[in-house]
Amino acid sequence: MKLNIAICDDNKLVLENEKALIEETLKEMGIPYKMDKYQNPENLIKNAWQYDLVFLDVEMDEVNGIVAAESIHNINKECLLFFVTNHEVYMDYAMNEYAFRFWVKPMSKEKLKFGLESALKRLENNNKCIEFNTDRNVVNIPINKIIFICAENKKTTIVTVDEQFVVDRPYKAVKDMINSYFFYESHASYYVNLNYVKAYSPSHVKCGIGNHEYEIHMSRRKYTKFNKYFIDWMGEQK
């Protein structure tokens, strides 16, 4: 697929360097693309509807990147946001504002390549749905809108960004239907979408979006594997 990409940084030199690195990496990967660059985030926001990926500097004079991210998400909820900053202190804020990836400058080619590969998989999965019959009708649930699922006796609760469903199918059957690389088990009864993970510990996972936050169980037995998978998925290791 052809990627529509935007880069936004108010430092012209940094902007050009990032553009060169991203273009070089995309060409090496054989990915067709169209790329636009912005020094003013307000101009980017006006055109946000057309982009698949946006690389955003966090610290900009005109509009802070965290604020810009919220506006972009309101316009284009399918757009994947890559935050790039000089300071790790912004990571918590960025993760709360729909970050697909968060990198401290300068971007490395290894992390960039891994992030682009993950972005392609995410975009390809955006249209995948799971289907269930309810008492009233048939429901199609996009898997990229599912925050997590959990076992409820012989039924399964599906928590999405919009609402919750309790379906008359066992947890493992629903888990197998989703079967996506961006989900991982935190517990024998919980399957969580990594895109909505905000923090985790050996006992809990904090996940959600906006004001909809959940604290779900983390099995101590699963914590080590979960942590490694999450770090690899974020592109911090290769």
Short mmCIF file of N, CA and C in Angstrom, two decimals, residues 148-152 155-159 164-167:
data_model
loop_
_atom_site.label_atom_id
_atom_site.label_comp_id
_atom_site.label_asym_id
_atom_site.label_seq_id
_atom_site.Cartn_x
_atom_site.Cartn_y
_atom_site.Cartn_z
N PHE A 148 -9.54 -4.41 25.26
CA PHE A 148 -9.16 -5.73 25.79
C PHE A 148 -10.39 -6.63 25.81
N ILE A 149 -10.16 -7.92 25.96
CA ILE A 149 -11.23 -8.86 26.21
C ILE A 149 -10.90 -9.61 27.50
N CYS A 150 -11.93 -10.12 28.16
CA CYS A 150 -11.68 -10.91 29.37
C CYS A 150 -12.73 -12.00 29.52
N ALA A 151 -12.34 -13.08 30.19
CA ALA A 151 -13.23 -14.21 30.41
C ALA A 151 -14.24 -13.90 31.51
N GLU A 152 -15.50 -14.28 31.27
CA GLU A 152 -16.56 -14.13 32.27
C GLU A 152 -17.32 -15.44 32.31
N LYS A 155 -18.61 -17.00 29.15
CA LYS A 155 -18.82 -15.92 28.20
C LYS A 155 -17.58 -15.04 28.15
N THR A 156 -17.59 -14.04 27.25
CA THR A 156 -16.45 -13.14 27.11
C THR A 156 -16.92 -11.70 27.04
N THR A 157 -16.30 -10.85 27.82
CA THR A 157 -16.57 -9.41 27.75
C THR A 157 -15.58 -8.77 26.79
N ILE A 158 -16.10 -7.99 25.86
CA ILE A 158 -15.27 -7.27 24.89
C ILE A 158 -15.42 -5.79 25.18
N VAL A 159 -14.32 -5.15 25.57
CA VAL A 159 -14.34 -3.72 25.89
C VAL A 159 -13.74 -2.96 24.71
N GLN A 164 -19.20 -1.73 25.58
CA GLN A 164 -18.82 -3.09 26.00
C GLN A 164 -19.87 -4.08 25.51
N PHE A 165 -19.39 -5.28 25.19
CA PHE A 165 -20.28 -6.36 24.78
C PHE A 165 -19.97 -7.59 25.63
N VAL A 166 -21.00 -8.33 25.98
CA VAL A 166 -20.81 -9.65 26.59
C VAL A 166 -21.35 -10.66 25.58
N VAL A 167 -20.46 -11.51 25.09
CA VAL A 167 -20.85 -12.45 24.04
C VAL A 167 -20.86 -13.87 24.58
#
